């Protein structure tokens, strides 16, 4: 690199090389002129020296010609290099254009796929949000249900509502009474009007849940044992209360039902407290869950249907007797009608015979010529004489 008057020139640039060659030729020419001047000063030089000068001049001319040829070659090389650089630049521009187009297409496709993925992600997030909202609502419902079941009065109302729904689905409306008052002043949650025997049976919908919840929350063995003890005491006390309040001799059946609106409590009692269940059987208080209560009520429905059919058996027999008399009367009337049909057919046959005779007589009168009539042959008698006179 050469810097001259603030401009930088590359030594490998053909134009710079050509310029340097021209400078070298100029310097050489100046040297030659200086030499010629020196030769002029010494005009009295010898002939050999003159010949050397001529030879030197010829060499300078040859060098000048070579310099011109070199300059033309350098210009040709410079032009060829410029054309090659133009072709390389054009090729590079084409390649860069293709690469840019490919990158643009790729980026557009990536953007499209990204937008589609973002849309699908947005839909999934919306679905997740909806599911989260449902879960939160369900959590609130569960918490409200826990609040209901944590209070004894609201728990009793919840059990009554569920029992009412089950009973109304299983039995006809006149087969039960909700909140029925017994002769001892106690009010039963539901009284099923079964025939004697066994008689009306009471269903109680209140159940002890505090001890069961304590059993579920137990974190160690001592707490679990204490909760089990409390659950046994609570269930036994409830069984005893039902037996004393809702089993009245001569008024209700000799047993009652304790309705548990929770399948979990029912399963817990039968799985881990079988002695309490047996004590309930001994006290004639049968523990039922929503599922077993529905099965029990369906059995009661069959009993009610059978009892009502027995109550109507006398009326059915009376109606059957009347139906039998009506059938006998209908048979007699059919026989009478048949006899009338036969008599009518016979009368029609007699009428036809009489009509034939009248026709023949009218025909003879029509051809009457005052001549003696030949005796008319008598028709064959097919009926008695008395009837033939008709």
mmCIF file of C-alpha atoms in Angstrom:
data_model
loop_
_atom_site.group_PDB
_atom_site.id
_atom_site.type_symbol
_atom_site.label_atom_id
_atom_site.label_comp_id
_atom_site.label_asym_id
_atom_site.label_seq_id
_atom_site.Cartn_x
_atom_site.Cartn_y
_atom_site.Cartn_z
ATOM 1 C CA UNK A 1 0.000 0.000 0.000
ATOM 2 C CA UNK A 2 1.291 3.514 -0.945
ATOM 3 C CA UNK A 3 -0.189 6.765 0.382
ATOM 4 C CA UNK A 4 0.389 9.864 -1.733
ATOM 5 C CA UNK A 5 -1.233 13.257 -1.051
ATOM 6 C CA UNK A 6 -3.950 11.732 1.175
ATOM 7 C CA UNK A 7 -4.816 8.928 -1.253
ATOM 8 C CA UNK A 8 -3.915 5.245 -0.823
ATOM 9 C CA UNK A 9 -2.925 3.069 -3.741
ATOM 10 C CA UNK A 10 -2.562 -0.728 -3.765
ATOM 11 C CA UNK A 11 0.623 -2.094 -5.278
ATOM 12 C CA UNK A 12 -1.323 -5.024 -6.811
ATOM 13 C CA UNK A 13 -3.640 -2.617 -8.695
ATOM 14 C CA UNK A 14 -2.883 -2.799 -12.482
ATOM 15 C CA UNK A 15 -3.380 0.945 -12.886
ATOM 16 C CA UNK A 16 -0.845 1.651 -10.156
ATOM 17 C CA UNK A 17 1.578 -0.775 -11.746
ATOM 18 C CA UNK A 18 1.130 0.962 -15.104
ATOM 19 C CA UNK A 19 1.751 4.329 -13.498
ATOM 20 C CA UNK A 20 4.897 3.096 -11.801
ATOM 21 C CA UNK A 21 6.126 1.720 -15.100
ATOM 22 C CA UNK A 22 5.533 5.080 -16.784
ATOM 23 C CA UNK A 23 7.446 6.857 -14.010
ATOM 24 C CA UNK A 24 10.311 4.429 -14.391
ATOM 25 C CA UNK A 25 10.410 5.086 -18.145
ATOM 26 C CA UNK A 26 10.359 8.842 -17.525
ATOM 27 C CA UNK A 27 13.212 8.582 -15.067
ATOM 28 C CA UNK A 28 15.143 6.510 -17.546
ATOM 29 C CA UNK A 29 14.501 9.071 -20.275
ATOM 30 C CA UNK A 30 15.711 11.856 -18.023
ATOM 31 C CA UNK A 31 18.858 9.917 -17.317
ATOM 32 C CA UNK A 32 19.338 9.451 -21.031
ATOM 33 C CA UNK A 33 18.906 13.179 -21.684
ATOM 34 C CA UNK A 34 21.376 13.976 -18.961
ATOM 35 C CA UNK A 35 23.768 11.576 -20.531
ATOM 36 C CA UNK A 36 23.215 13.123 -23.967
ATOM 37 C CA UNK A 37 23.893 16.551 -22.580
ATOM 38 C CA UNK A 38 27.036 15.281 -21.055
ATOM 39 C CA UNK A 39 27.862 13.802 -24.396
ATOM 40 C CA UNK A 40 27.245 17.234 -25.995
ATOM 41 C CA UNK A 41 29.689 18.793 -23.628
ATOM 42 C CA UNK A 42 32.192 16.201 -24.618
ATOM 43 C CA UNK A 43 31.561 16.337 -28.382
ATOM 44 C CA UNK A 44 35.048 15.422 -28.902
ATOM 45 C CA UNK A 45 34.536 11.970 -27.642
ATOM 46 C CA UNK A 46 35.858 9.087 -29.573
ATOM 47 C CA UNK A 47 33.959 7.117 -32.165
ATOM 48 C CA UNK A 48 33.573 4.051 -29.949
ATOM 49 C CA UNK A 49 31.910 6.119 -27.353
ATOM 50 C CA UNK A 50 29.517 7.506 -29.976
ATOM 51 C CA UNK A 51 28.605 4.049 -31.089
ATOM 52 C CA UNK A 52 27.917 3.091 -27.508
ATOM 53 C CA UNK A 53 25.585 6.045 -27.236
ATOM 54 C CA UNK A 54 23.750 5.024 -30.364
ATOM 55 C CA UNK A 55 23.505 1.514 -29.049
ATOM 56 C CA UNK A 56 22.216 2.934 -25.767
ATOM 57 C CA UNK A 57 19.646 5.035 -27.642
ATOM 58 C CA UNK A 58 18.473 1.948 -29.499
ATOM 59 C CA UNK A 59 18.146 0.118 -26.238
ATOM 60 C CA UNK A 60 16.183 3.019 -24.763
ATOM 61 C CA UNK A 61 13.883 2.895 -27.789
ATOM 62 C CA UNK A 62 13.501 -0.841 -27.359
ATOM 63 C CA UNK A 63 12.726 -0.314 -23.719
ATOM 64 C CA UNK A 64 10.144 2.324 -24.654
ATOM 65 C CA UNK A 65 8.498 -0.098 -27.084
ATOM 66 C CA UNK A 66 8.528 -2.835 -24.431
ATOM 67 C CA UNK A 67 7.048 -0.386 -21.969
ATOM 68 C CA UNK A 68 4.220 0.412 -24.384
ATOM 69 C CA UNK A 69 3.578 -3.281 -24.965
ATOM 70 C CA UNK A 70 3.629 -3.853 -21.198
ATOM 71 C CA UNK A 71 1.207 -0.965 -20.707
ATOM 72 C CA UNK A 72 -1.164 -2.448 -23.346
ATOM 73 C CA UNK A 73 -0.933 -5.883 -21.710
ATOM 74 C CA UNK A 74 -1.574 -4.344 -18.324
ATOM 75 C CA UNK A 75 -4.636 -2.513 -19.686
ATOM 76 C CA UNK A 76 -5.934 -5.734 -21.221
ATOM 77 C CA UNK A 77 -5.365 -7.600 -17.967
ATOM 78 C CA UNK A 78 -7.092 -4.735 -16.084
ATOM 79 C CA UNK A 79 -10.102 -4.851 -18.433
ATOM 80 C CA UNK A 80 -10.303 -8.663 -18.173
ATOM 81 C CA UNK A 81 -10.057 -8.461 -14.407
ATOM 82 C CA UNK A 82 -12.790 -5.782 -14.326
ATOM 83 C CA UNK A 83 -15.063 -7.936 -16.519
ATOM 84 C CA UNK A 84 -14.360 -10.975 -14.322
ATOM 85 C CA UNK A 85 -15.114 -8.927 -11.226
ATOM 86 C CA UNK A 86 -18.388 -7.730 -12.834
ATOM 87 C CA UNK A 87 -19.376 -11.326 -13.603
ATOM 88 C CA UNK A 88 -18.468 -12.414 -10.070
ATOM 89 C CA UNK A 89 -20.462 -9.503 -8.627
ATOM 90 C CA UNK A 90 -23.472 -10.370 -10.822
ATOM 91 C CA UNK A 91 -23.234 -14.028 -9.802
ATOM 92 C CA UNK A 92 -22.920 -13.067 -6.165
ATOM 93 C CA UNK A 93 -25.897 -10.725 -6.469
ATOM 94 C CA UNK A 94 -27.970 -13.527 -8.053
ATOM 95 C CA UNK A 95 -26.918 -15.936 -5.337
ATOM 96 C CA UNK A 96 -27.641 -13.385 -2.640
ATOM 97 C CA UNK A 97 -31.050 -12.718 -4.219
ATOM 98 C CA UNK A 98 -31.865 -16.453 -4.235
ATOM 99 C CA UNK A 99 -30.661 -16.830 -0.653
ATOM 100 C CA UNK A 100 -32.695 -13.781 0.408
ATOM 101 C CA UNK A 101 -35.784 -15.168 -1.366
ATOM 102 C CA UNK A 102 -35.284 -18.563 0.262
ATOM 103 C CA UNK A 103 -34.834 -16.973 3.656
ATOM 104 C CA UNK A 104 -37.931 -14.828 3.085
ATOM 105 C CA UNK A 105 -39.998 -17.886 2.150
ATOM 106 C CA UNK A 106 -38.631 -19.808 5.097
ATOM 107 C CA UNK A 107 -39.304 -16.934 7.460
ATOM 108 C CA UNK A 108 -42.837 -16.556 6.038
ATOM 109 C CA UNK A 109 -43.488 -20.277 6.513
ATOM 110 C CA UNK A 110 -42.044 -20.161 9.992
ATOM 111 C CA UNK A 111 -44.178 -17.133 10.791
ATOM 112 C CA UNK A 112 -47.292 -18.928 9.480
ATOM 113 C CA UNK A 113 -46.540 -22.046 11.490
ATOM 114 C CA UNK A 114 -45.752 -19.950 14.527
ATOM 115 C CA UNK A 115 -49.032 -18.052 14.157
ATOM 116 C CA UNK A 116 -50.931 -21.342 13.776
ATOM 117 C CA UNK A 117 -49.183 -22.790 16.810
ATOM 118 C CA UNK A 118 -49.943 -19.657 18.792
ATOM 119 C CA UNK A 119 -53.608 -19.905 17.752
ATOM 120 C CA UNK A 120 -53.788 -23.545 18.835
ATOM 121 C CA UNK A 121 -52.009 -22.647 22.044
ATOM 122 C CA UNK A 122 -54.540 -19.859 22.611
ATOM 123 C CA UNK A 123 -57.422 -22.298 22.105
ATOM 124 C CA UNK A 124 -55.871 -24.764 24.508
ATOM 125 C CA UNK A 125 -55.320 -22.019 27.037
ATOM 126 C CA UNK A 126 -58.983 -21.023 26.681
ATOM 127 C CA UNK A 127 -59.981 -24.664 27.211
ATOM 128 C CA UNK A 128 -57.743 -24.825 30.251
ATOM 129 C CA UNK A 129 -59.271 -21.593 31.553
ATOM 130 C CA UNK A 130 -62.782 -23.011 31.118
ATOM 131 C CA UNK A 131 -61.768 -26.236 32.858
ATOM 132 C CA UNK A 132 -60.162 -24.206 35.622
ATOM 133 C CA UNK A 133 -63.375 -22.202 36.007
ATOM 134 C CA UNK A 134 -65.393 -25.424 36.207
ATOM 135 C CA UNK A 135 -62.963 -26.838 38.760
ATOM 136 C CA UNK A 136 -63.227 -23.671 40.830
ATOM 137 C CA UNK A 137 -67.032 -23.817 40.625
ATOM 138 C CA UNK A 138 -66.993 -27.490 41.586
ATOM 139 C CA UNK A 139 -64.621 -26.691 44.441
ATOM 140 C CA UNK A 140 -67.027 -24.008 45.618
ATOM 141 C CA UNK A 141 -69.922 -26.464 45.385
ATOM 142 C CA UNK A 142 -67.955 -29.039 47.369
ATOM 143 C CA UNK A 143 -67.099 -26.444 49.988
ATOM 144 C CA UNK A 144 -70.731 -25.391 50.203
ATOM 145 C CA UNK A 145 -71.720 -29.065 50.528
ATOM 146 C CA UNK A 146 -69.201 -29.426 53.334
ATOM 147 C CA UNK A 147 -70.697 -26.348 54.981
ATOM 148 C CA UNK A 148 -74.140 -27.925 54.679
ATOM 149 C CA UNK A 149 -73.029 -31.244 56.097
ATOM 150 C CA UNK A 150 -71.062 -29.638 58.931
ATOM 151 C CA UNK A 151 -74.241 -28.241 60.486
ATOM 152 C CA UNK A 152 -76.626 -30.721 62.092
ATOM 153 C CA UNK A 153 -79.822 -28.920 61.058
ATOM 154 C CA UNK A 154 -78.753 -28.291 57.481
ATOM 155 C CA UNK A 155 -77.431 -31.864 57.295
ATOM 156 C CA UNK A 156 -80.852 -33.134 58.398
ATOM 157 C CA UNK A 157 -82.544 -30.972 55.754
ATOM 158 C CA UNK A 158 -80.136 -32.282 53.120
ATOM 159 C CA UNK A 159 -80.905 -35.888 54.114
ATOM 160 C CA UNK A 160 -84.664 -35.182 54.056
ATOM 161 C CA UNK A 161 -84.471 -33.675 50.578
ATOM 162 C CA UNK A 162 -82.514 -36.627 49.221
ATOM 163 C CA UNK A 163 -84.837 -39.119 50.931
ATOM 164 C CA UNK A 164 -87.881 -37.276 49.602
ATOM 165 C CA UNK A 165 -86.517 -37.441 46.068
ATOM 166 C CA UNK A 166 -85.783 -41.177 46.299
ATOM 167 C CA UNK A 167 -89.160 -42.038 47.856
ATOM 168 C CA UNK A 168 -91.130 -40.030 45.285
ATOM 169 C CA UNK A 169 -89.332 -41.825 42.471
ATOM 170 C CA UNK A 170 -89.950 -45.299 43.930
ATOM 171 C CA UNK A 171 -93.488 -45.148 45.400
ATOM 172 C CA UNK A 172 -96.860 -43.698 44.411
ATOM 173 C CA UNK A 173 -97.903 -40.466 46.111
ATOM 174 C CA UNK A 174 -100.524 -42.110 48.371
ATOM 175 C CA UNK A 175 -98.114 -44.748 49.657
ATOM 176 C CA UNK A 176 -96.081 -42.478 51.975
ATOM 177 C CA UNK A 177 -96.271 -39.342 54.129
ATOM 178 C CA UNK A 178 -93.387 -36.948 54.698
ATOM 179 C CA UNK A 179 -93.014 -35.423 58.193
ATOM 180 C CA UNK A 180 -95.732 -37.658 59.624
ATOM 181 C CA UNK A 181 -96.623 -37.167 63.306
ATOM 182 C CA UNK A 182 -96.987 -40.366 65.374
ATOM 183 C CA UNK A 183 -99.180 -40.965 68.403
ATOM 184 C CA UNK A 184 -96.262 -40.348 70.773
ATOM 185 C CA UNK A 185 -95.814 -36.851 69.361
ATOM 186 C CA UNK A 186 -92.637 -37.709 67.431
ATOM 187 C CA UNK A 187 -92.379 -36.521 63.844
ATOM 188 C CA UNK A 188 -90.986 -39.040 61.391
ATOM 189 C CA UNK A 189 -89.097 -37.862 58.314
ATOM 190 C CA UNK A 190 -90.991 -40.388 56.183
ATOM 191 C CA UNK A 191 -93.736 -42.915 56.944
ATOM 192 C CA UNK A 192 -94.370 -45.689 54.421
ATOM 193 C CA UNK A 193 -97.970 -46.981 54.546
ATOM 194 C CA UNK A 194 -97.343 -50.707 54.329
ATOM 195 C CA UNK A 195 -100.238 -53.122 55.022
ATOM 196 C CA UNK A 196 -100.374 -55.278 58.141
ATOM 197 C CA UNK A 197 -98.178 -57.132 58.462
ATOM 198 C CA UNK A 198 -95.672 -55.542 58.805
ATOM 199 C CA UNK A 199 -97.516 -52.227 59.033
ATOM 200 C CA UNK A 200 -96.360 -48.629 58.474
ATOM 201 C CA UNK A 201 -92.601 -48.264 58.652
ATOM 202 C CA UNK A 202 -90.600 -45.112 59.512
ATOM 203 C CA UNK A 203 -87.489 -43.856 57.675
ATOM 204 C CA UNK A 204 -85.234 -41.430 59.570
ATOM 205 C CA UNK A 205 -82.862 -39.304 57.470
ATOM 206 C CA UNK A 206 -80.649 -37.794 60.210
ATOM 207 C CA UNK A 207 -77.213 -39.354 60.621
ATOM 208 C CA UNK A 208 -74.077 -38.706 62.741
ATOM 209 C CA UNK A 209 -71.285 -37.237 60.618
ATOM 210 C CA UNK A 210 -68.966 -35.463 63.080
ATOM 211 C CA UNK A 211 -67.300 -38.675 64.253
ATOM 212 C CA UNK A 212 -66.877 -39.890 60.665
ATOM 213 C CA UNK A 213 -65.248 -36.596 59.673
ATOM 214 C CA UNK A 214 -62.943 -36.871 62.679
ATOM 215 C CA UNK A 215 -62.038 -40.393 61.550
ATOM 216 C CA UNK A 216 -61.177 -39.126 58.092
ATOM 217 C CA UNK A 217 -59.033 -36.292 59.485
ATOM 218 C CA UNK A 218 -57.124 -38.567 61.870
ATOM 219 C CA UNK A 219 -53.366 -38.270 61.291
ATOM 220 C CA UNK A 220 -52.093 -40.848 63.777
ATOM 221 C CA UNK A 221 -53.184 -44.092 65.390
ATOM 222 C CA UNK A 222 -54.423 -42.545 68.636
ATOM 223 C CA UNK A 223 -56.643 -40.050 66.828
ATOM 224 C CA UNK A 224 -58.035 -42.822 64.614
ATOM 225 C CA UNK A 225 -58.848 -45.011 67.631
ATOM 226 C CA UNK A 226 -60.584 -42.129 69.389
ATOM 227 C CA UNK A 227 -62.578 -41.247 66.257
ATOM 228 C CA UNK A 228 -63.660 -44.884 65.841
ATOM 229 C CA UNK A 229 -64.820 -44.966 69.448
ATOM 230 C CA UNK A 230 -66.815 -41.772 68.978
ATOM 231 C CA UNK A 231 -68.353 -43.100 65.747
ATOM 232 C CA UNK A 232 -69.481 -46.293 67.489
ATOM 233 C CA UNK A 233 -71.042 -44.273 70.300
ATOM 234 C CA UNK A 234 -72.799 -41.895 67.856
ATOM 235 C CA UNK A 235 -74.247 -44.660 65.647
ATOM 236 C CA UNK A 236 -75.358 -46.752 68.634
ATOM 237 C CA UNK A 237 -77.037 -43.714 70.185
ATOM 238 C CA UNK A 238 -78.822 -42.907 66.932
ATOM 239 C CA UNK A 239 -79.981 -46.512 66.501
ATOM 240 C CA UNK A 240 -81.333 -46.500 70.044
ATOM 241 C CA UNK A 241 -83.147 -43.186 69.492
ATOM 242 C CA UNK A 242 -84.823 -44.484 66.312
ATOM 243 C CA UNK A 243 -85.854 -47.705 68.045
ATOM 244 C CA UNK A 244 -87.408 -45.815 70.976
ATOM 245 C CA UNK A 245 -89.107 -43.053 68.954
ATOM 246 C CA UNK A 246 -90.341 -44.666 65.777
ATOM 247 C CA UNK A 247 -91.171 -48.275 66.653
ATOM 248 C CA UNK A 248 -94.623 -48.210 68.299
ATOM 249 C CA UNK A 249 -96.429 -51.475 68.887
ATOM 250 C CA UNK A 250 -99.792 -51.611 67.180
ATOM 251 C CA UNK A 251 -99.146 -48.437 65.211
ATOM 252 C CA UNK A 252 -95.979 -48.960 63.191
ATOM 253 C CA UNK A 253 -94.018 -51.931 61.987
ATOM 254 C CA UNK A 254 -91.676 -53.697 64.381
ATOM 255 C CA UNK A 255 -88.685 -52.128 62.609
ATOM 256 C CA UNK A 256 -87.460 -48.830 61.166
ATOM 257 C CA UNK A 257 -84.910 -47.605 58.621
ATOM 258 C CA UNK A 258 -81.959 -45.288 59.255
ATOM 259 C CA UNK A 259 -81.182 -43.503 55.979
ATOM 260 C CA UNK A 260 -77.561 -42.448 55.344
ATOM 261 C CA UNK A 261 -77.310 -39.951 52.455
ATOM 262 C CA UNK A 262 -73.589 -40.785 52.176
ATOM 263 C CA UNK A 263 -72.426 -44.003 50.546
ATOM 264 C CA UNK A 264 -68.998 -43.452 52.141
ATOM 265 C CA UNK A 265 -70.408 -43.571 55.693
ATOM 266 C CA UNK A 266 -72.468 -46.661 54.784
ATOM 267 C CA UNK A 267 -69.394 -48.406 53.363
ATOM 268 C CA UNK A 268 -67.275 -47.416 56.367
ATOM 269 C CA UNK A 269 -69.835 -48.864 58.809
ATOM 270 C CA UNK A 270 -70.173 -52.167 56.969
ATOM 271 C CA UNK A 271 -66.432 -52.478 56.338
ATOM 272 C CA UNK A 272 -64.971 -51.523 59.734
ATOM 273 C CA UNK A 273 -67.892 -51.522 62.192
ATOM 274 C CA UNK A 274 -69.810 -54.752 61.541
ATOM 275 C CA UNK A 275 -70.717 -55.099 65.238
ATOM 276 C CA UNK A 276 -72.594 -51.776 65.094
ATOM 277 C CA UNK A 277 -74.533 -52.979 62.049
ATOM 278 C CA UNK A 278 -75.404 -56.224 63.850
ATOM 279 C CA UNK A 279 -76.583 -54.232 66.860
ATOM 280 C CA UNK A 280 -78.829 -52.264 64.517
ATOM 281 C CA UNK A 281 -80.279 -55.520 63.186
ATOM 282 C CA UNK A 282 -80.889 -56.691 66.754
ATOM 283 C CA UNK A 283 -82.701 -53.421 67.530
ATOM 284 C CA UNK A 284 -84.660 -53.828 64.241
ATOM 285 C CA UNK A 285 -83.185 -50.644 62.857
ATOM 286 C CA UNK A 286 -81.852 -51.307 59.356
ATOM 287 C CA UNK A 287 -79.181 -48.946 57.990
ATOM 288 C CA UNK A 288 -79.639 -48.086 54.311
ATOM 289 C CA UNK A 289 -77.764 -45.911 51.806
ATOM 290 C CA UNK A 290 -79.293 -44.172 48.762
ATOM 291 C CA UNK A 291 -78.659 -47.274 46.639
ATOM 292 C CA UNK A 292 -79.952 -49.853 49.117
ATOM 293 C CA UNK A 293 -82.855 -47.559 50.069
ATOM 294 C CA UNK A 294 -84.009 -47.512 46.442
ATOM 295 C CA UNK A 295 -83.873 -51.314 46.312
ATOM 296 C CA UNK A 296 -85.808 -51.555 49.603
ATOM 297 C CA UNK A 297 -88.462 -49.120 48.377
ATOM 298 C CA UNK A 298 -88.905 -51.114 45.168
ATOM 299 C CA UNK A 299 -89.559 -54.204 47.298
ATOM 300 C CA UNK A 300 -92.092 -52.202 49.329
ATOM 301 C CA UNK A 301 -93.738 -51.126 46.087
ATOM 302 C CA UNK A 302 -94.248 -54.777 45.139
ATOM 303 C CA UNK A 303 -95.702 -55.491 48.598
ATOM 304 C CA UNK A 304 -98.096 -52.540 48.275
ATOM 305 C CA UNK A 305 -99.170 -53.694 44.833
ATOM 306 C CA UNK A 306 -99.834 -57.210 46.090
ATOM 307 C CA UNK A 307 -101.780 -55.912 49.099
ATOM 308 C CA UNK A 308 -103.920 -53.673 46.944
ATOM 309 C CA UNK A 309 -104.645 -56.554 44.614
ATOM 310 C CA UNK A 310 -105.740 -58.671 47.600
ATOM 311 C CA UNK A 311 -107.971 -55.831 48.796
ATOM 312 C CA UNK A 312 -109.632 -55.723 45.417
ATOM 313 C CA UNK A 313 -109.960 -59.501 45.116
ATOM 314 C CA UNK A 314 -113.615 -59.485 46.421
ATOM 315 C CA UNK A 315 -114.633 -56.754 44.014
ATOM 316 C CA UNK A 316 -112.876 -58.586 41.218
ATOM 317 C CA UNK A 317 -114.770 -61.810 42.027
ATOM 318 C CA UNK A 318 -118.070 -59.888 42.117
ATOM 319 C CA UNK A 319 -117.350 -58.307 38.791
ATOM 320 C CA UNK A 320 -116.412 -61.720 37.381
ATOM 321 C CA UNK A 321 -119.761 -63.147 38.554
ATOM 322 C CA UNK A 322 -121.636 -60.298 36.917
ATOM 323 C CA UNK A 323 -119.588 -60.806 33.790
ATOM 324 C CA UNK A 324 -120.499 -64.514 33.792
ATOM 325 C CA UNK A 325 -124.226 -63.667 34.117
ATOM 326 C CA UNK A 326 -123.911 -61.190 31.270
ATOM 327 C CA UNK A 327 -122.266 -63.852 29.123
ATOM 328 C CA UNK A 328 -125.071 -66.370 29.905
ATOM 329 C CA UNK A 329 -127.707 -63.761 29.111
ATOM 330 C CA UNK A 330 -125.954 -62.948 25.876
ATOM 331 C CA UNK A 331 -125.918 -66.663 24.943
ATOM 332 C CA UNK A 332 -129.678 -66.956 25.568
ATOM 333 C CA UNK A 333 -130.374 -63.908 23.508
ATOM 334 C CA UNK A 334 -128.246 -65.204 20.689
ATOM 335 C CA UNK A 335 -130.208 -68.479 20.744
ATOM 336 C CA UNK A 336 -133.506 -66.568 20.662
ATOM 337 C CA UNK A 337 -132.255 -64.467 17.798
ATOM 338 C CA UNK A 338 -131.177 -67.603 15.951
ATOM 339 C CA UNK A 339 -134.618 -69.150 16.475
ATOM 340 C CA UNK A 340 -136.223 -65.951 15.175
ATOM 341 C CA UNK A 341 -133.963 -66.057 12.144
ATOM 342 C CA UNK A 342 -135.047 -69.653 11.417
ATOM 343 C CA UNK A 343 -138.748 -68.747 11.819
ATOM 344 C CA UNK A 344 -138.302 -65.697 9.564
ATOM 345 C CA UNK A 345 -136.643 -67.854 6.925
ATOM 346 C CA UNK A 346 -139.543 -70.309 7.106
ATOM 347 C CA UNK A 347 -142.089 -67.475 6.828
ATOM 348 C CA UNK A 348 -140.268 -66.089 3.807
ATOM 349 C CA UNK A 349 -140.441 -69.526 2.145
ATOM 350 C CA UNK A 350 -144.228 -69.677 2.764
ATOM 351 C CA UNK A 351 -144.611 -66.172 1.357
ATOM 352 C CA UNK A 352 -142.747 -67.226 -1.775
ATOM 353 C CA UNK A 353 -145.085 -70.234 -2.255
ATOM 354 C CA UNK A 354 -148.182 -68.044 -1.836
ATOM 355 C CA UNK A 355 -146.744 -65.509 -4.282
ATOM 356 C CA UNK A 356 -146.163 -68.230 -6.861
ATOM 357 C CA UNK A 357 -149.763 -69.434 -6.545
ATOM 358 C CA UNK A 358 -151.116 -65.899 -6.866
ATOM 359 C CA UNK A 359 -149.009 -65.359 -9.964
ATOM 360 C CA UNK A 360 -150.293 -68.477 -11.645
ATOM 361 C CA UNK A 361 -153.905 -67.581 -10.883
ATOM 362 C CA UNK A 362 -153.415 -64.074 -12.277
ATOM 363 C CA UNK A 363 -151.936 -65.548 -15.433
ATOM 364 C CA UNK A 364 -154.948 -67.787 -15.953
ATOM 365 C CA UNK A 365 -157.321 -64.880 -15.471
ATOM 366 C CA UNK A 366 -155.414 -62.886 -18.031
ATOM 367 C CA UNK A 367 -155.947 -65.639 -20.676
ATOM 368 C CA UNK A 368 -159.578 -66.340 -19.699
ATOM 369 C CA UNK A 369 -161.731 -67.220 -22.890
ATOM 370 C CA UNK A 370 -164.989 -68.247 -21.246
ATOM 371 C CA UNK A 371 -164.166 -71.843 -21.858
ATOM 372 C CA UNK A 372 -164.202 -74.426 -19.203
ATOM 373 C CA UNK A 373 -161.033 -74.257 -17.427
ATOM 374 C CA UNK A 374 -159.066 -77.370 -17.125
ATOM 375 C CA UNK A 375 -158.557 -78.397 -13.573
ATOM 376 C CA UNK A 376 -155.290 -76.944 -12.271
ATOM 377 C CA UNK A 377 -152.787 -79.515 -11.105
ATOM 378 C CA UNK A 378 -152.101 -79.157 -7.475
ATOM 379 C CA UNK A 379 -148.651 -78.192 -6.431
ATOM 380 C CA UNK A 380 -146.664 -80.574 -4.258
ATOM 381 C CA UNK A 381 -147.405 -80.042 -0.617
ATOM 382 C CA UNK A 382 -144.333 -79.069 1.287
ATOM 383 C CA UNK A 383 -146.104 -77.539 4.281
ATOM 384 C CA UNK A 384 -149.029 -78.591 6.476
ATOM 385 C CA UNK A 385 -152.576 -78.012 5.190
ATOM 386 C CA UNK A 386 -153.233 -75.256 7.666
ATOM 387 C CA UNK A 387 -150.231 -73.320 6.495
ATOM 388 C CA UNK A 388 -151.028 -73.992 2.788
ATOM 389 C CA UNK A 389 -154.254 -72.017 3.121
ATOM 390 C CA UNK A 390 -152.209 -68.917 3.545
#
